[in-house]
Short mmCIF file of C-alpha atoms and ligand atoms in Angstrom, two decimals:
data_model
loop_
_atom_site.label_atom_id
_atom_site.label_comp_id
_atom_site.label_asym_id
_atom_site.label_seq_id
_atom_site.Cartn_x
_atom_site.Cartn_y
_atom_site.Cartn_z
CA MET A 1 0.00 0.00 0.00
CA GLN A 2 1.18 3.50 -0.78
CA THR A 3 0.28 6.34 1.57
CA ILE A 4 0.10 9.62 -0.33
CA THR A 5 -0.48 13.16 0.87
CA THR A 6 -0.33 15.29 -2.28
CA VAL A 7 -2.64 15.51 -5.27
CA ALA A 8 0.30 15.47 -7.71
CA LYS A 9 1.67 12.22 -6.32
CA LEU A 10 -1.83 10.74 -6.16
CA ARG A 11 -2.41 11.51 -9.85
CA SER A 12 0.85 9.94 -11.01
CA THR A 13 0.41 6.87 -8.79
CA ILE A 14 -3.15 6.27 -9.94
CA SER A 15 -2.31 6.65 -13.60
CA GLU A 16 0.41 4.03 -13.14
CA ALA A 17 -1.97 1.74 -11.23
CA ARG A 18 -4.53 2.08 -14.03
CA SER A 19 -2.10 0.73 -16.61
CA GLY A 20 -3.44 -2.22 -18.52
CA GLY A 21 -7.01 -0.92 -18.15
CA LYS A 22 -7.40 -1.65 -14.44
CA SER A 23 -10.53 -0.23 -12.82
CA VAL A 24 -10.31 2.08 -9.81
CA GLY A 25 -12.69 1.95 -6.84
CA PHE A 26 -12.78 4.82 -4.35
CA VAL A 27 -13.86 4.94 -0.70
CA PRO A 28 -13.90 8.46 0.77
CA THR A 29 -13.80 8.60 4.58
CA MET A 30 -12.99 10.88 7.48
CA GLY A 31 -10.92 8.16 9.14
CA TYR A 32 -11.14 6.55 12.58
CA LEU A 33 -12.05 3.49 10.60
CA HIS A 34 -14.45 0.75 11.71
CA ASP A 35 -16.10 -2.24 10.09
CA GLY A 36 -18.58 0.01 8.29
CA HIS A 37 -15.73 1.68 6.39
CA LEU A 38 -14.10 -1.70 5.81
CA ALA A 39 -17.33 -3.02 4.27
CA LEU A 40 -17.02 -0.26 1.67
CA VAL A 41 -13.41 -1.29 1.05
CA GLN A 42 -14.50 -4.91 0.59
CA ALA A 43 -17.26 -3.88 -1.82
CA SER A 44 -14.69 -1.93 -3.82
CA GLN A 45 -12.30 -4.86 -3.89
CA MET A 46 -15.07 -7.15 -5.14
CA GLN A 47 -15.88 -4.83 -8.01
CA CYS A 48 -12.63 -3.03 -8.89
CA ASP A 49 -8.99 -3.91 -9.54
CA VAL A 50 -7.47 -1.10 -7.49
CA THR A 51 -8.95 0.39 -4.31
CA VAL A 52 -8.18 3.94 -3.18
CA VAL A 53 -9.24 5.08 0.30
CA SER A 54 -9.11 8.72 1.35
CA ILE A 55 -8.92 9.94 4.91
CA PHE A 56 -9.73 13.60 5.24
CA VAL A 57 -11.68 15.31 8.01
CA ASN A 58 -13.29 17.91 5.80
CA PRO A 59 -13.57 21.27 7.57
CA THR A 60 -16.16 22.69 5.16
CA GLN A 61 -18.84 20.18 6.19
CA PHE A 62 -18.65 21.09 9.88
CA GLY A 63 -20.62 24.00 11.32
CA PRO A 64 -18.98 26.52 13.66
CA ASN A 65 -20.33 24.78 16.79
CA GLU A 66 -19.70 21.21 15.62
CA ASP A 67 -17.03 18.68 16.52
CA LEU A 68 -14.33 19.37 13.87
CA SER A 69 -11.52 20.01 16.36
CA VAL A 70 -12.31 16.95 18.50
CA TYR A 71 -13.35 14.58 15.70
CA PRO A 72 -11.65 11.24 16.53
CA ARG A 73 -8.40 10.63 14.70
CA ASP A 74 -5.92 7.75 14.79
CA PHE A 75 -3.94 7.77 11.59
CA PRO A 76 -1.44 4.99 12.44
CA ARG A 77 -4.31 2.64 13.29
CA ASP A 78 -6.24 3.60 10.14
CA GLU A 79 -3.15 3.09 8.01
CA LYS A 80 -2.65 -0.40 9.42
CA LEU A 81 -6.32 -1.31 8.91
CA CYS A 82 -6.13 -0.18 5.28
CA HIS A 83 -2.88 -2.02 4.74
CA ASP A 84 -4.28 -5.22 6.27
CA ALA A 85 -7.45 -4.89 4.20
CA GLY A 86 -5.40 -4.82 1.00
CA VAL A 87 -6.01 -1.19 0.04
CA ALA A 88 -3.66 -0.17 -2.79
CA ILE A 89 -3.53 3.58 -2.20
CA LEU A 90 -4.30 5.57 0.95
CA PHE A 91 -4.74 9.27 0.25
CA ALA A 92 -4.44 11.42 3.36
CA PRO A 93 -4.03 15.07 2.39
CA ASP A 94 -3.94 17.94 4.87
CA ALA A 95 -6.43 20.79 4.76
CA GLN A 96 -4.01 23.06 2.83
CA GLU A 97 -3.67 20.48 0.07
CA VAL A 98 -7.41 20.25 -0.40
CA TYR A 99 -8.22 23.92 0.25
CA PRO A 100 -5.18 25.97 -0.73
CA PRO A 101 -5.18 29.69 0.10
CA GLY A 102 -7.66 31.56 -2.10
CA PHE A 103 -9.99 28.59 -2.53
CA HIS A 104 -13.47 29.96 -3.23
CA THR A 105 -15.49 27.63 -5.45
CA PHE A 106 -18.17 25.43 -3.91
CA VAL A 107 -20.69 22.89 -5.18
CA GLU A 108 -24.18 23.85 -4.00
CA PRO A 109 -26.65 20.97 -3.83
CA GLY A 110 -30.36 21.69 -4.27
CA GLU A 111 -33.56 20.46 -2.64
CA LEU A 112 -32.20 17.08 -1.50
CA ALA A 113 -29.84 18.90 0.88
CA LYS A 114 -32.62 20.82 2.63
CA PRO A 115 -34.64 18.39 4.79
CA LEU A 116 -33.42 16.01 7.54
CA CYS A 117 -29.77 16.75 8.47
CA GLY A 118 -29.75 19.67 6.04
CA SER A 119 -32.21 21.65 8.11
CA PHE A 120 -30.11 21.24 11.28
CA ARG A 121 -26.67 21.48 9.71
CA PRO A 122 -26.77 24.46 7.35
CA GLY A 123 -23.98 24.25 4.79
CA HIS A 124 -23.14 20.64 5.67
CA PHE A 125 -24.07 19.14 2.30
CA ARG A 126 -22.48 22.04 0.45
CA GLY A 127 -19.25 21.03 2.17
CA VAL A 128 -19.86 17.35 1.41
CA ALA A 129 -20.69 17.95 -2.26
CA THR A 130 -17.65 20.20 -2.64
CA VAL A 131 -15.15 17.83 -1.08
CA VAL A 132 -16.61 14.75 -2.77
CA SER A 133 -16.46 16.40 -6.19
CA LYS A 134 -12.88 17.56 -5.51
CA LEU A 135 -11.87 14.06 -4.40
CA PHE A 136 -13.61 12.60 -7.46
CA ASN A 137 -11.55 14.90 -9.67
CA MET A 138 -8.35 14.00 -7.85
CA VAL A 139 -8.89 10.22 -7.90
CA GLN A 140 -11.02 9.93 -11.07
CA PRO A 141 -12.45 6.59 -9.95
CA ASP A 142 -14.64 4.33 -12.03
CA VAL A 143 -16.79 3.47 -9.01
CA ALA A 144 -17.21 5.19 -5.62
CA PHE A 145 -18.64 3.52 -2.52
CA PHE A 146 -20.81 5.19 0.14
CA GLY A 147 -22.62 3.85 3.21
CA GLN A 148 -26.39 3.78 3.54
CA LYS A 149 -25.81 4.93 7.11
CA ASP A 150 -25.57 8.45 5.63
CA PHE A 151 -28.73 8.10 3.56
CA GLN A 152 -29.12 11.77 2.67
CA GLN A 153 -25.44 12.01 1.75
CA CYS A 154 -25.95 9.13 -0.72
CA ALA A 155 -28.93 10.93 -2.25
CA VAL A 156 -27.02 14.22 -2.55
CA VAL A 157 -23.93 12.54 -4.07
CA ARG A 158 -25.97 10.50 -6.57
CA ARG A 159 -27.82 13.62 -7.65
CA MET A 160 -24.58 15.60 -7.96
CA VAL A 161 -22.98 12.89 -10.10
CA SER A 162 -26.01 12.88 -12.37
CA ASP A 163 -26.40 16.69 -12.51
CA LEU A 164 -22.70 17.31 -13.20
CA ASN A 165 -22.36 14.39 -15.66
CA LEU A 166 -19.54 12.82 -13.67
CA PRO A 167 -18.57 9.48 -15.25
CA ILE A 168 -18.60 7.61 -11.92
CA GLU A 169 -20.80 4.77 -10.74
CA ILE A 170 -22.06 5.26 -7.18
CA VAL A 171 -22.57 2.14 -5.08
CA THR A 172 -24.41 2.26 -1.75
CA VAL A 173 -23.38 -0.31 0.84
CA PRO A 174 -25.84 -1.36 3.60
CA THR A 175 -25.24 -0.09 7.14
CA ILE A 176 -22.94 -2.22 9.27
CA ARG A 177 -24.11 -2.51 12.88
CA GLU A 178 -22.73 -3.67 16.19
CA SER A 179 -24.15 -7.04 17.26
CA ASP A 180 -26.82 -5.30 19.36
CA GLY A 181 -28.00 -3.13 16.45
CA LEU A 182 -26.21 0.19 17.02
CA ALA A 183 -25.04 1.56 13.67
CA MET A 184 -21.26 1.74 13.60
CA SER A 185 -19.97 5.30 13.61
CA SER A 186 -16.68 6.99 14.42
CA ARG A 187 -18.70 9.18 16.79
CA ASN A 188 -19.72 6.16 18.92
CA ARG A 189 -16.40 6.57 20.68
CA TYR A 190 -17.71 9.75 22.32
CA LEU A 191 -20.30 7.66 24.22
CA SER A 192 -19.83 6.62 27.84
CA GLU A 193 -20.84 3.07 28.70
CA GLU A 194 -24.17 4.26 30.00
CA GLU A 195 -24.78 6.43 26.93
CA ARG A 196 -23.78 3.55 24.68
CA ARG A 197 -26.60 1.50 26.23
CA ARG A 198 -29.12 4.28 25.81
CA ALA A 199 -28.04 4.86 22.18
CA LEU A 200 -29.68 1.53 21.35
CA ALA A 201 -33.06 3.28 21.48
CA ILE A 202 -32.33 4.62 17.99
CA SER A 203 -31.90 1.31 16.18
CA ARG A 204 -34.59 -0.31 18.32
CA GLY A 205 -37.08 2.34 17.26
CA LEU A 206 -36.19 1.95 13.60
CA PHE A 207 -36.35 -1.84 13.79
CA ALA A 208 -39.74 -1.70 15.55
CA ALA A 209 -41.08 0.22 12.55
CA VAL A 210 -39.49 -2.29 10.16
CA ALA A 211 -41.26 -5.11 12.00
CA GLU A 212 -44.60 -3.30 11.67
CA PHE A 213 -43.91 -2.63 8.00
CA GLN A 214 -43.15 -6.30 7.44
CA GLU A 215 -46.46 -7.17 9.08
CA GLY A 216 -48.19 -5.05 6.47
CA GLU A 217 -48.49 -1.61 8.09
CA ARG A 218 -48.35 1.06 5.36
CA ASN A 219 -49.52 4.10 7.27
CA ALA A 220 -46.64 6.57 7.70
CA ARG A 221 -48.06 8.12 10.86
CA LYS A 222 -48.41 4.73 12.56
CA LEU A 223 -44.93 3.61 11.53
CA LEU A 224 -43.48 6.86 12.87
CA ALA A 225 -45.41 6.48 16.14
CA MET A 226 -44.05 2.96 16.56
CA ALA A 227 -40.46 4.16 16.16
CA LYS A 228 -41.05 7.18 18.36
CA GLN A 229 -42.01 5.06 21.37
CA HIS A 230 -38.37 3.99 21.57
CA LEU A 231 -36.81 7.19 20.35
CA ASP A 232 -38.62 9.24 22.98
CA THR A 233 -36.06 7.97 25.49
CA VAL A 234 -33.08 9.73 23.85
CA ASP A 235 -31.85 12.96 25.36
CA ARG A 236 -32.92 15.02 22.35
CA LEU A 237 -34.62 13.76 19.24
CA GLN A 238 -33.58 16.11 16.46
CA TYR A 239 -35.73 14.49 13.79
CA LEU A 240 -37.57 11.28 13.04
CA GLU A 241 -39.00 11.30 9.54
CA LEU A 242 -40.33 8.88 6.99
CA VAL A 243 -39.36 10.18 3.56
CA ASP A 244 -39.60 9.05 -0.02
CA ALA A 245 -36.30 7.27 -0.72
CA ASP A 246 -35.79 9.17 -3.98
CA THR A 247 -37.02 12.69 -3.30
CA LEU A 248 -36.59 12.81 0.52
CA GLU A 249 -40.02 14.47 0.68
CA PRO A 250 -42.41 13.24 3.39
CA ALA A 251 -43.69 9.77 2.46
CA GLN A 252 -47.35 9.55 1.47
CA SER A 253 -49.71 7.04 3.09
CA PRO A 254 -50.36 4.33 2.24
CA LEU A 255 -46.71 3.73 1.35
CA GLY A 256 -46.55 2.65 -2.26
CA ARG A 257 -42.92 3.48 -2.91
CA PRO A 258 -39.63 2.82 -1.13
CA ALA A 259 -39.33 5.04 1.92
CA ALA A 260 -36.52 5.79 4.35
CA LEU A 261 -37.14 6.14 8.05
CA CYS A 262 -34.40 8.52 9.19
CA ALA A 263 -33.47 9.69 12.67
CA ALA A 264 -30.97 12.03 14.28
CA ALA A 265 -30.73 12.07 18.05
CA TYR A 266 -28.49 13.31 20.81
CA ILE A 267 -27.27 10.91 23.46
CA GLY A 268 -25.61 13.22 25.95
CA SER A 269 -23.71 15.64 23.72
CA THR A 270 -23.19 13.11 20.91
CA ARG A 271 -25.30 13.43 17.81
CA LEU A 272 -26.00 10.12 16.09
CA ILE A 273 -27.88 9.37 12.88
CA ASP A 274 -29.40 6.16 11.56
CA ASN A 275 -31.98 5.01 9.05
CA VAL A 276 -33.75 2.00 7.62
CA VAL A 277 -35.24 1.62 4.18
CA LEU A 278 -38.78 0.26 4.02
CA GLY A 279 -39.37 -1.66 0.81
CA ILE A 280 -36.98 -2.05 -2.06
CA SER A 281 -34.83 1.03 -1.96
CA GLY A 282 -34.95 3.59 -4.68
CA GLY A 283 -32.75 6.66 -4.88
CA CYS A 284 -30.03 5.55 -2.52
CA GLY A 285 -29.72 2.23 -4.30
CA ALA A 286 -29.41 0.12 -1.15
CA GLU A 287 -31.69 -2.71 -0.19
P1 LIG B 301 -17.27 8.90 7.53
O1 LIG B 301 -15.85 8.52 7.79
O2 LIG B 301 -18.15 8.82 8.73
O3 LIG B 301 -17.41 10.18 6.75
O4 LIG B 301 -17.83 7.76 6.57
C1 LIG B 301 -17.19 7.43 5.38
C2 LIG B 301 -18.07 6.49 4.60
O5 LIG B 301 -18.33 5.33 5.39
C3 LIG B 301 -19.44 7.10 4.25
O6 LIG B 301 -19.82 6.69 2.95
C4 LIG B 301 -20.33 6.51 5.30
O7 LIG B 301 -21.68 6.43 4.92
C5 LIG B 301 -19.73 5.13 5.44
N1 LIG B 301 -20.11 4.55 6.73
C6 LIG B 301 -20.00 5.09 7.96
N2 LIG B 301 -20.51 4.28 8.91
C7 LIG B 301 -20.98 3.19 8.25
C8 LIG B 301 -21.65 1.99 8.65
N3 LIG B 301 -21.93 1.76 9.93
N4 LIG B 301 -21.98 1.10 7.69
C9 LIG B 301 -21.69 1.33 6.40
N5 LIG B 301 -21.07 2.44 5.94
C10 LIG B 301 -20.72 3.36 6.85
#
């Protein structure tokens, strides 16, 4: 595995790796890797000849009062995990490399960036769309892999790729969970033992709605109420919404199209997100 920190070196290394028509798969991350990230790496390795992982904690997707400065980092551990997983190229630029002085061009997503996390994290998806499009231009992958865990991010990225005619296939990988159901997240490390237990309310609520859906319930209000019984125990429920999986607009009852049940909640001072897709997924491409 080659660890690279500059765009110039990345470009020359990738063009060499591509020789003989090899395909390139790309997994963008913010590091502090866990099995969710590694599932994306595995998916890339199944589909592509060469896998590139990036680790970059992107400042433009954090709001002024968010956790940029304390976001968990452990580069030596991440590097070893990537090496052991058979990653070919690890790209770990610093902020100056990605945003050199004078940088002033952003990618502004539209309606898909407004509901759910977008309404609580103004500018977040603008930062995501900007960094993802920059990384796409740096790596020029054939396929890029994203986790369903960040459902709205998948929708925004897919739309961006389509709107900007980027020649990249987007693959969504299902959410990887701890054995008790908690969605894996780098932010789980902020949780105390007691908070970790209480965080289970999120996945329990979502799974309760899935069970109802599987029993035939198609009324959005009832499915939301079922999930809310569990989610009411979190310290602060930021949102719990059932949205159309393609448009992210509120799902219509009776559900006749794939819908995503999405939640964001605070456990103590840690904000966690999770979602489940009811029915065969649409826009995000994950089942
Ligand atoms: P992050 O490092 O949190 O920005 O995540 C990098 C990529 O890993 C994104 O595409 C996430 O959606 C994905 N990811 C994060 N957690 C999980 C998980 N538990 N299961 C699957 N993918 C995940």
